[in-house]
Amino acid sequence: MLRLSATTLSPLASHPPLSGLHLRPRCRRLVLRLRALPAQDASPSARSLRLLEWGKVCDAVASFAGTPHGRETTKTQLWEVEDVSYEQSRRLLEETGAAVRLIDSAGGGIDFSGLDTVMVESAIHGVSAGAVIKGQEAMAIVSLMLFVESLQVTIKAAMKQDEDSHERLISLTETILDADINKSLVKSIQDVIDDDGSSPELRRYREQVQVLESRLYQLMDKLVRNADNEASVAEVCIVNGRCCIKVTGDKSSPFDGLLLSSGTDAGSMVEPIVAVPLNDELQQARALVAKAELDALSKMTDKILLELDNIRILLQATVELDKVAARAKYSIAYDGTYPDLYLPNFVNGTVSTATGGSISTISSAHLSKKSWKLCMPNAYHPLLLQQHQENLHRAKKDVASATAEIRRRRIYGQDNVEEDQLASDLDLMKIRVSQMEKDRPVPVDFFIAEGTTVLVITGPNTGGKTISLKTVGLASLMAKIGLYILASEPVKIPWFNAVYADIGDEQSLTQSLSTFSGHLKQIGAIRARSTSQSLVLLDEVGAGTNPLEGAALGMSLLESFAEAGSFLTLATTHHGELKTNDLFENACMEFDEDNLKPTFRILWGIPGRSNAINIAERLGLPSDIIESSRQLLGTAGAEINALIMDMENFKQQYQHHLQEAQYYVMQSKELHNNLEVAQKNIIDHTSAQRKRKARVISEYAVMARSIIRKKFQQFRESAIAKRVLEEEKAVQNDKPERLKDPEPTSTPAVKKAQNTNISMATTTEGEDNGIPEVGDLVYVPKLKNEATVVKIDSSKNEVQVQAGIMKLKLKFKDVKIQKRISR
């Protein structure tokens, strides 16, 4: 187990004071006082913060701020944890939650590191005092304004996602959204500070300087190249803004000019005569540029003075948002959980936990069956987790560097022996990274029942008892100051008005009397100051003196805290008398007897047992010593240890069966979900197949109708053509027969009859050649069938007739009127 020692806190005075940010002087004095006081003179709460290493957590959170002022204000606020009320804690958590939502919606996050808040504050102080603003200060103000303008766009986009986001973000970013960015001021600053300024006079002076510098460098380069002297070396350099030539060597300078300095080792500085006019002219041009820039900055200062209040508000709002974003980024980086922070209610001497709300999401049925005073599944110590992630990050960085070096050597074909060694080292680095990814810090489960006032944790040295106490203490402070807790959902934790701790670095019987007295003094101070809303953490209570006296004293102290001391007291001990007391809830740190090492897991509801004799036996101590030790321990102690061992085994079996049940439940849920997905896929596939078949049938039906229509048209055309051919053939056959049969000699009677038939035929033929009308019954010779006229088109001499289901368009000459309708 990694032992976390108390740390001293580094001073804050690394940046200018934030007078423009309206920080409370009392808070800063409190931070400096806490860091300056020695441990024995500090108050119990201040000493407790040191023992819990709260300063390291503050530094870790502040490192996520992007600006110097953001880091300072973050540390200052975190050190104010003792003065935060329940309502303020709720507000801080809501701010952190809103910042998490904003960072998630922004994708890559919000980066404040490009802002120079120190320079902006310097500009505010300087302009307020009547000084002319500097170019860097002006550009820092421009960066601040442009950043706020970009931030406004990001916030508005995040607000549009849903109504809940709008409500969460409006209170956090209201000042930023209401800020008015003076774009004309930004443009005027950029024009003056940028080399391509829009001022004609300043642009002309700058161009003149560039031309003179170019001419001067060309002249110097020509002089150096023409000086063919192997005994001396010449190079161009700048002395007090003037371009000179530095000559080193044994011989004298080959250049005619002004000797500015000389020396055996440093060489001679010579300003060539031909370069003096250009140097003078360049100095004058630079002076004109400086004067023009000063005039421009003076005008710019007047404009900034008008916007000074707005700039101060922008700086204060940006630093405030940077501070909140630092808490959010820390919570995201370590996968924290938004805690259900509640304020205990005291009704008729009993505790009710209804004020802060209840846990809305329960991860398992086991957690939902009981009301918890404190619930933190899979809770990590923040400093252990931070150290692991930093080590893992460095190891991965080493792997990346080694990989890049091997790739570079292969490209340039360097020494293969060194490359083989690097490849071997790279394999070891990868194994180390893989092992570090597996060896994560072991999380601790904390489930303290609502009726529990004192929790006693027992276990071996280096078993994780002290880390467990610190984990609860730091989690309480983090939730109180608005940070997410590094644990799995759901997290329920009380709001404590103070966290008191007495944690020593040595937990052995060799502690001196002065150390024991110091612990008693600290516990007495804690007992005097703790209230019904306090958290008390006591490590190895009663240790450092005679075991029997220590156990009696520890029992009395804990009973005192249980009856009228704190809302919750957590204590660690080795004393068996405390382990079996019915007034306290017991828990112990699990110990792996097979491997003779702790597992850092807590077994709830079981008092710890002594493992010293069993460990000694496994380590090979002589059997007679082991038996003598067990006899001295006594039968009662052995029976108690055996009973505790059985309880541990039952507890472990219960946990094992519970994990198995949870695993099978998860598997059944997964299989049920897979079955539902498969069923849905089958239904979707069946529906898709049905639709596809219907579509294919419809397509084939369309094709069939088209084929039938074409075949019918072809059949009708072939039938008509066949009848026409038959009629033409019949006409051709009739002509030879009339030619073969001579016309007989007509008698007067026959001639008369023929004349009559001709006259009748003429009359009939005249009627057939008439124009039919709609409704007339006509005879169609081509069809050898009768038809009814349905339409007349006189312009084309066409008639449309219908014979049965067929409709035809024919010429007037192709039909013979059989019967006209009566009109």
PDB file of N, CA and C in Angstrom, residues 557-632:
ATOM      1  N   LEU A 557     -13.967   6.716  24.195  1.00  0.00           N
ATOM      2  CA  LEU A 557     -13.987   7.829  23.237  1.00  0.00           C
ATOM      3  C   LEU A 557     -15.044   7.605  22.157  1.00  0.00           C
ATOM      4  N   LEU A 558     -15.062   6.414  21.601  1.00  0.00           N
ATOM      5  CA  LEU A 558     -16.012   6.145  20.524  1.00  0.00           C
ATOM      6  C   LEU A 558     -17.450   6.162  21.029  1.00  0.00           C
ATOM      7  N   GLU A 559     -17.675   5.663  22.227  1.00  0.00           N
ATOM      8  CA  GLU A 559     -19.024   5.735  22.797  1.00  0.00           C
ATOM      9  C   GLU A 559     -19.442   7.184  23.006  1.00  0.00           C
ATOM     10  N   SER A 560     -18.473   8.022  23.380  1.00  0.00           N
ATOM     11  CA  SER A 560     -18.768   9.436  23.556  1.00  0.00           C
ATOM     12  C   SER A 560     -19.154  10.081  22.230  1.00  0.00           C
ATOM     13  N   PHE A 561     -18.411   9.770  21.158  1.00  0.00           N
ATOM     14  CA  PHE A 561     -18.756  10.311  19.836  1.00  0.00           C
ATOM     15  C   PHE A 561     -20.101   9.757  19.363  1.00  0.00           C
ATOM     16  N   ALA A 562     -20.381   8.503  19.698  1.00  0.00           N
ATOM     17  CA  ALA A 562     -21.629   7.894  19.260  1.00  0.00           C
ATOM     18  C   ALA A 562     -22.839   8.528  19.931  1.00  0.00           C
ATOM     19  N   GLU A 563     -22.694   8.877  21.197  1.00  0.00           N
ATOM     20  CA  GLU A 563     -23.842   9.390  21.945  1.00  0.00           C
ATOM     21  C   GLU A 563     -24.107  10.869  21.666  1.00  0.00           C
ATOM     22  N   ALA A 564     -23.074  11.689  21.676  1.00  0.00           N
ATOM     23  CA  ALA A 564     -23.329  13.127  21.524  1.00  0.00           C
ATOM     24  C   ALA A 564     -22.170  13.833  20.847  1.00  0.00           C
ATOM     25  N   GLY A 565     -21.462  13.148  19.980  1.00  0.00           N
ATOM     26  CA  GLY A 565     -20.294  13.774  19.380  1.00  0.00           C
ATOM     27  C   GLY A 565     -20.516  14.244  17.966  1.00  0.00           C
ATOM     28  N   SER A 566     -20.459  13.335  17.023  1.00  0.00           N
ATOM     29  CA  SER A 566     -20.488  13.694  15.605  1.00  0.00           C
ATOM     30  C   SER A 566     -21.641  12.993  14.908  1.00  0.00           C
ATOM     31  N   PHE A 567     -21.914  13.430  13.699  1.00  0.00           N
ATOM     32  CA  PHE A 567     -22.926  12.766  12.887  1.00  0.00           C
ATOM     33  C   PHE A 567     -22.443  11.390  12.433  1.00  0.00           C
ATOM     34  N   LEU A 568     -21.130  11.311  12.133  1.00  0.00           N
ATOM     35  CA  LEU A 568     -20.554  10.035  11.705  1.00  0.00           C
ATOM     36  C   LEU A 568     -19.102   9.997  12.142  1.00  0.00           C
ATOM     37  N   THR A 569     -18.716   8.880  12.758  1.00  0.00           N
ATOM     38  CA  THR A 569     -17.338   8.671  13.193  1.00  0.00           C
ATOM     39  C   THR A 569     -16.823   7.384  12.582  1.00  0.00           C
ATOM     40  N   LEU A 570     -15.653   7.460  11.940  1.00  0.00           N
ATOM     41  CA  LEU A 570     -14.977   6.300  11.378  1.00  0.00           C
ATOM     42  C   LEU A 570     -13.679   6.114  12.125  1.00  0.00           C
ATOM     43  N   ALA A 571     -13.443   4.909  12.621  1.00  0.00           N
ATOM     44  CA  ALA A 571     -12.236   4.637  13.399  1.00  0.00           C
ATOM     45  C   ALA A 571     -11.620   3.338  12.946  1.00  0.00           C
ATOM     46  N   THR A 572     -10.295   3.271  13.004  1.00  0.00           N
ATOM     47  CA  THR A 572      -9.572   2.025  12.755  1.00  0.00           C
ATOM     48  C   THR A 572      -8.890   1.603  14.043  1.00  0.00           C
ATOM     49  N   THR A 573      -8.728   0.296  14.237  1.00  0.00           N
ATOM     50  CA  THR A 573      -8.150  -0.204  15.483  1.00  0.00           C
ATOM     51  C   THR A 573      -7.660  -1.628  15.294  1.00  0.00           C
ATOM     52  N   HIS A 574      -6.839  -2.057  16.281  1.00  0.00           N
ATOM     53  CA  HIS A 574      -6.431  -3.455  16.377  1.00  0.00           C
ATOM     54  C   HIS A 574      -7.045  -4.137  17.598  1.00  0.00           C
ATOM     55  N   HIS A 575      -7.726  -3.374  18.442  1.00  0.00           N
ATOM     56  CA  HIS A 575      -8.175  -3.916  19.724  1.00  0.00           C
ATOM     57  C   HIS A 575      -9.402  -4.795  19.546  1.00  0.00           C
ATOM     58  N   GLY A 576      -9.352  -6.012  20.056  1.00  0.00           N
ATOM     59  CA  GLY A 576     -10.470  -6.940  19.949  1.00  0.00           C
ATOM     60  C   GLY A 576     -11.674  -6.488  20.739  1.00  0.00           C
ATOM     61  N   GLU A 577     -11.428  -5.768  21.862  1.00  0.00           N
ATOM     62  CA  GLU A 577     -12.559  -5.314  22.664  1.00  0.00           C
ATOM     63  C   GLU A 577     -13.453  -4.377  21.886  1.00  0.00           C
ATOM     64  N   LEU A 578     -12.847  -3.570  21.029  1.00  0.00           N
ATOM     65  CA  LEU A 578     -13.649  -2.667  20.208  1.00  0.00           C
ATOM     66  C   LEU A 578     -14.318  -3.423  19.068  1.00  0.00           C
ATOM     67  N   LYS A 579     -13.699  -4.454  18.610  1.00  0.00           N
ATOM     68  CA  LYS A 579     -14.222  -5.177  17.462  1.00  0.00           C
ATOM     69  C   LYS A 579     -15.551  -5.859  17.786  1.00  0.00           C
ATOM     70  N   THR A 580     -15.712  -6.313  19.009  1.00  0.00           N
ATOM     71  CA  THR A 580     -16.892  -7.100  19.349  1.00  0.00           C
ATOM     72  C   THR A 580     -17.951  -6.292  20.081  1.00  0.00           C
ATOM     73  N   ASN A 581     -17.795  -4.970  20.134  1.00  0.00           N
ATOM     74  CA  ASN A 581     -18.776  -4.141  20.831  1.00  0.00           C
ATOM     75  C   ASN A 581     -20.019  -3.991  19.973  1.00  0.00           C
ATOM     76  N   ASP A 582     -21.179  -4.184  20.566  1.00  0.00           N
ATOM     77  CA  ASP A 582     -22.428  -4.142  19.809  1.00  0.00           C
ATOM     78  C   ASP A 582     -22.875  -2.724  19.461  1.00  0.00           C
ATOM     79  N   LEU A 583     -22.236  -1.699  20.040  1.00  0.00           N
ATOM     80  CA  LEU A 583     -22.686  -0.330  19.778  1.00  0.00           C
ATOM     81  C   LEU A 583     -22.229   0.172  18.419  1.00  0.00           C
ATOM     82  N   PHE A 584     -21.271  -0.486  17.839  1.00  0.00           N
ATOM     83  CA  PHE A 584     -20.683   0.035  16.599  1.00  0.00           C
ATOM     84  C   PHE A 584     -20.873  -0.969  15.463  1.00  0.00           C
ATOM     85  N   GLU A 585     -20.958  -0.424  14.280  1.00  0.00           N
ATOM     86  CA  GLU A 585     -20.949  -1.299  13.095  1.00  0.00           C
ATOM     87  C   GLU A 585     -19.514  -1.687  12.791  1.00  0.00           C
ATOM     88  N   ASN A 586     -19.302  -2.951  12.519  1.00  0.00           N
ATOM     89  CA  ASN A 586     -17.961  -3.472  12.285  1.00  0.00           C
ATOM     90  C   ASN A 586     -17.717  -3.696  10.802  1.00  0.00           C
ATOM     91  N   ALA A 587     -16.470  -3.515  10.436  1.00  0.00           N
ATOM     92  CA  ALA A 587     -15.993  -3.856   9.098  1.00  0.00           C
ATOM     93  C   ALA A 587     -14.519  -4.181   9.228  1.00  0.00           C
ATOM     94  N   CYS A 588     -14.017  -4.941   8.305  1.00  0.00           N
ATOM     95  CA  CYS A 588     -12.595  -5.299   8.361  1.00  0.00           C
ATOM     96  C   CYS A 588     -12.010  -5.298   6.967  1.00  0.00           C
ATOM     97  N   MET A 589     -10.704  -5.109   6.912  1.00  0.00           N
ATOM     98  CA  MET A 589      -9.980  -5.163   5.650  1.00  0.00           C
ATOM     99  C   MET A 589      -9.662  -6.625   5.345  1.00  0.00           C
ATOM    100  N   GLU A 590     -10.024  -7.056   4.168  1.00  0.00           N
ATOM    101  CA  GLU A 590      -9.828  -8.456   3.785  1.00  0.00           C
ATOM    102  C   GLU A 590      -8.336  -8.771   3.664  1.00  0.00           C
ATOM    103  N   PHE A 591      -7.975  -9.984   4.076  1.00  0.00           N
ATOM    104  CA  PHE A 591      -6.577 -10.429   4.013  1.00  0.00           C
ATOM    105  C   PHE A 591      -6.507 -11.781   3.321  1.00  0.00           C
ATOM    106  N   ASP A 592      -5.644 -11.869   2.317  1.00  0.00           N
ATOM    107  CA  ASP A 592      -5.457 -13.110   1.564  1.00  0.00           C
ATOM    108  C   ASP A 592      -4.408 -13.957   2.284  1.00  0.00           C
ATOM    109  N   GLU A 593      -4.880 -14.979   3.015  1.00  0.00           N
ATOM    110  CA  GLU A 593      -3.961 -15.810   3.789  1.00  0.00           C
ATOM    111  C   GLU A 593      -3.120 -16.720   2.901  1.00  0.00           C
ATOM    112  N   ASP A 594      -3.623 -17.035   1.722  1.00  0.00           N
ATOM    113  CA  ASP A 594      -2.844 -17.897   0.836  1.00  0.00           C
ATOM    114  C   ASP A 594      -1.586 -17.191   0.340  1.00  0.00           C
ATOM    115  N   ASN A 595      -1.758 -15.908  -0.037  1.00  0.00           N
ATOM    116  CA  ASN A 595      -0.623 -15.140  -0.539  1.00  0.00           C
ATOM    117  C   ASN A 595       0.007 -14.247   0.522  1.00  0.00           C
ATOM    118  N   LEU A 596      -0.584 -14.256   1.736  1.00  0.00           N
ATOM    119  CA  LEU A 596      -0.074 -13.468   2.852  1.00  0.00           C
ATOM    120  C   LEU A 596       0.039 -11.981   2.505  1.00  0.00           C
ATOM    121  N   LYS A 597      -1.016 -11.444   1.920  1.00  0.00           N
ATOM    122  CA  LYS A 597      -1.023 -10.009   1.621  1.00  0.00           C
ATOM    123  C   LYS A 597      -2.460  -9.519   1.614  1.00  0.00           C
ATOM    124  N   PRO A 598      -2.653  -8.232   1.933  1.00  0.00           N
ATOM    125  CA  PRO A 598      -4.011  -7.679   1.967  1.00  0.00           C
ATOM    126  C   PRO A 598      -4.576  -7.497   0.569  1.00  0.00           C
ATOM    127  N   THR A 599      -5.900  -7.526   0.467  1.00  0.00           N
ATOM    128  CA  THR A 599      -6.578  -7.297  -0.815  1.00  0.00           C
ATOM    129  C   THR A 599      -7.125  -5.884  -0.937  1.00  0.00           C
ATOM    130  N   PHE A 600      -7.069  -5.088   0.150  1.00  0.00           N
ATOM    131  CA  PHE A 600      -7.537  -3.700   0.185  1.00  0.00           C
ATOM    132  C   PHE A 600      -9.040  -3.596  -0.030  1.00  0.00           C
ATOM    133  N   ARG A 601      -9.782  -4.652   0.238  1.00  0.00           N
ATOM    134  CA  ARG A 601     -11.244  -4.623   0.148  1.00  0.00           C
ATOM    135  C   ARG A 601     -11.840  -4.673   1.552  1.00  0.00           C
ATOM    136  N   ILE A 602     -12.999  -4.054   1.698  1.00  0.00           N
ATOM    137  CA  ILE A 602     -13.662  -4.008   2.997  1.00  0.00           C
ATOM    138  C   ILE A 602     -14.735  -5.083   3.046  1.00  0.00           C
ATOM    139  N   LEU A 603     -14.744  -5.837   4.137  1.00  0.00           N
ATOM    140  CA  LEU A 603     -15.808  -6.800   4.408  1.00  0.00           C
ATOM    141  C   LEU A 603     -16.706  -6.197   5.471  1.00  0.00           C
ATOM    142  N   TRP A 604     -17.971  -5.954   5.107  1.00  0.00           N
ATOM    143  CA  TRP A 604     -18.886  -5.232   5.998  1.00  0.00           C
ATOM    144  C   TRP A 604     -19.597  -6.210   6.928  1.00  0.00           C
ATOM    145  N   GLY A 605     -19.803  -5.723   8.183  1.00  0.00           N
ATOM    146  CA  GLY A 605     -20.531  -6.499   9.175  1.00  0.00           C
ATOM    147  C   GLY A 605     -19.714  -7.556   9.863  1.00  0.00           C
ATOM    148  N   ILE A 606     -18.385  -7.568   9.622  1.00  0.00           N
ATOM    149  CA  ILE A 606     -17.519  -8.590  10.207  1.00  0.00           C
ATOM    150  C   ILE A 606     -16.381  -7.899  10.933  1.00  0.00           C
ATOM    151  N   PRO A 607     -16.169  -8.183  12.220  1.00  0.00           N
ATOM    152  CA  PRO A 607     -14.995  -7.635  12.908  1.00  0.00           C
ATOM    153  C   PRO A 607     -13.737  -8.356  12.446  1.00  0.00           C
ATOM    154  N   GLY A 608     -12.643  -7.654  12.458  1.00  0.00           N
ATOM    155  CA  GLY A 608     -11.394  -8.256  12.009  1.00  0.00           C
ATOM    156  C   GLY A 608     -10.840  -9.217  13.040  1.00  0.00           C
ATOM    157  N   ARG A 609     -10.008 -10.103  12.580  1.00  0.00           N
ATOM    158  CA  ARG A 609      -9.377 -11.063  13.476  1.00  0.00           C
ATOM    159  C   ARG A 609      -7.872 -10.946  13.333  1.00  0.00           C
ATOM    160  N   SER A 610      -7.205 -11.440  14.341  1.00  0.00           N
ATOM    161  CA  SER A 610      -5.747 -11.375  14.331  1.00  0.00           C
ATOM    162  C   SER A 610      -5.188 -12.459  13.416  1.00  0.00           C
ATOM    163  N   ASN A 611      -4.241 -12.091  12.568  1.00  0.00           N
ATOM    164  CA  ASN A 611      -3.625 -13.052  11.658  1.00  0.00           C
ATOM    165  C   ASN A 611      -2.169 -13.301  12.001  1.00  0.00           C
ATOM    166  N   ALA A 612      -1.713 -12.760  13.121  1.00  0.00           N
ATOM    167  CA  ALA A 612      -0.278 -12.819  13.407  1.00  0.00           C
ATOM    168  C   ALA A 612       0.209 -14.253  13.562  1.00  0.00           C
ATOM    169  N   ILE A 613      -0.500 -15.072  14.362  1.00  0.00           N
ATOM    170  CA  ILE A 613      -0.033 -16.443  14.615  1.00  0.00           C
ATOM    171  C   ILE A 613      -0.098 -17.274  13.337  1.00  0.00           C
ATOM    172  N   ASN A 614      -1.195 -17.131  12.557  1.00  0.00           N
ATOM    173  CA  ASN A 614      -1.312 -17.893  11.303  1.00  0.00           C
ATOM    174  C   ASN A 614      -0.223 -17.497  10.315  1.00  0.00           C
ATOM    175  N   ILE A 615       0.057 -16.200  10.239  1.00  0.00           N
ATOM    176  CA  ILE A 615       1.113 -15.744   9.333  1.00  0.00           C
ATOM    177  C   ILE A 615       2.461 -16.280   9.783  1.00  0.00           C
ATOM    178  N   ALA A 616       2.697 -16.236  11.106  1.00  0.00           N
ATOM    179  CA  ALA A 616       3.970 -16.756  11.619  1.00  0.00           C
ATOM    180  C   ALA A 616       4.133 -18.243  11.311  1.00  0.00           C
ATOM    181  N   GLU A 617       3.026 -18.984  11.406  1.00  0.00           N
ATOM    182  CA  GLU A 617       3.084 -20.410  11.100  1.00  0.00           C
ATOM    183  C   GLU A 617       3.405 -20.644   9.633  1.00  0.00           C
ATOM    184  N   ARG A 618       2.798 -19.871   8.753  1.00  0.00           N
ATOM    185  CA  ARG A 618       3.049 -20.036   7.319  1.00  0.00           C
ATOM    186  C   ARG A 618       4.468 -19.602   6.941  1.00  0.00           C
ATOM    187  N   LEU A 619       5.011 -18.689   7.708  1.00  0.00           N
ATOM    188  CA  LEU A 619       6.363 -18.221   7.416  1.00  0.00           C
ATOM    189  C   LEU A 619       7.435 -19.146   7.980  1.00  0.00           C
ATOM    190  N   GLY A 620       7.014 -20.235   8.649  1.00  0.00           N
ATOM    191  CA  GLY A 620       7.988 -21.240   9.085  1.00  0.00           C
ATOM    192  C   GLY A 620       8.503 -21.086  10.487  1.00  0.00           C
ATOM    193  N   LEU A 621       7.822 -20.341  11.345  1.00  0.00           N
ATOM    194  CA  LEU A 621       8.257 -20.245  12.737  1.00  0.00           C
ATOM    195  C   LEU A 621       8.110 -21.623  13.390  1.00  0.00           C
ATOM    196  N   PRO A 622       9.003 -22.001  14.301  1.00  0.00           N
ATOM    197  CA  PRO A 622       8.936 -23.342  14.918  1.00  0.00           C
ATOM    198  C   PRO A 622       7.560 -23.628  15.511  1.00  0.00           C
ATOM    199  N   SER A 623       7.151 -24.894  15.406  1.00  0.00           N
ATOM    200  CA  SER A 623       5.800 -25.288  15.821  1.00  0.00           C
ATOM    201  C   SER A 623       5.594 -25.134  17.320  1.00  0.00           C
ATOM    202  N   ASP A 624       6.671 -25.348  18.131  1.00  0.00           N
ATOM    203  CA  ASP A 624       6.487 -25.215  19.574  1.00  0.00           C
ATOM    204  C   ASP A 624       6.166 -23.779  19.963  1.00  0.00           C
ATOM    205  N   ILE A 625       6.768 -22.823  19.254  1.00  0.00           N
ATOM    206  CA  ILE A 625       6.469 -21.412  19.523  1.00  0.00           C
ATOM    207  C   ILE A 625       5.038 -21.093  19.119  1.00  0.00           C
ATOM    208  N   ILE A 626       4.600 -21.662  17.990  1.00  0.00           N
ATOM    209  CA  ILE A 626       3.237 -21.414  17.522  1.00  0.00           C
ATOM    210  C   ILE A 626       2.233 -21.960  18.530  1.00  0.00           C
ATOM    211  N   GLU A 627       2.456 -23.202  19.005  1.00  0.00           N
ATOM    212  CA  GLU A 627       1.533 -23.801  19.963  1.00  0.00           C
ATOM    213  C   GLU A 627       1.521 -23.025  21.273  1.00  0.00           C
ATOM    214  N   SER A 628       2.712 -22.609  21.735  1.00  0.00           N
ATOM    215  CA  SER A 628       2.772 -21.820  22.962  1.00  0.00           C
ATOM    216  C   SER A 628       2.018 -20.498  22.812  1.00  0.00           C
ATOM    217  N   SER A 629       2.128 -19.900  21.651  1.00  0.00           N
ATOM    218  CA  SER A 629       1.417 -18.629  21.408  1.00  0.00           C
ATOM    219  C   SER A 629      -0.084 -18.832  21.452  1.00  0.00           C
ATOM    220  N   ARG A 630      -0.552 -19.911  20.873  1.00  0.00           N
ATOM    221  CA  ARG A 630      -1.985 -20.177  20.876  1.00  0.00           C
ATOM    222  C   ARG A 630      -2.487 -20.487  22.290  1.00  0.00           C
ATOM    223  N   GLN A 631      -1.671 -21.166  23.094  1.00  0.00           N
ATOM    224  CA  GLN A 631      -2.088 -21.433  24.469  1.00  0.00           C
ATOM    225  C   GLN A 631      -2.141 -20.155  25.280  1.00  0.00           C
ATOM    226  N   LEU A 632      -1.141 -19.296  25.073  1.00  0.00           N
ATOM    227  CA  LEU A 632      -1.157 -18.018  25.774  1.00  0.00           C
ATOM    228  C   LEU A 632      -2.332 -17.150  25.338  1.00  0.00           C
TER     229      LEU A 632
END
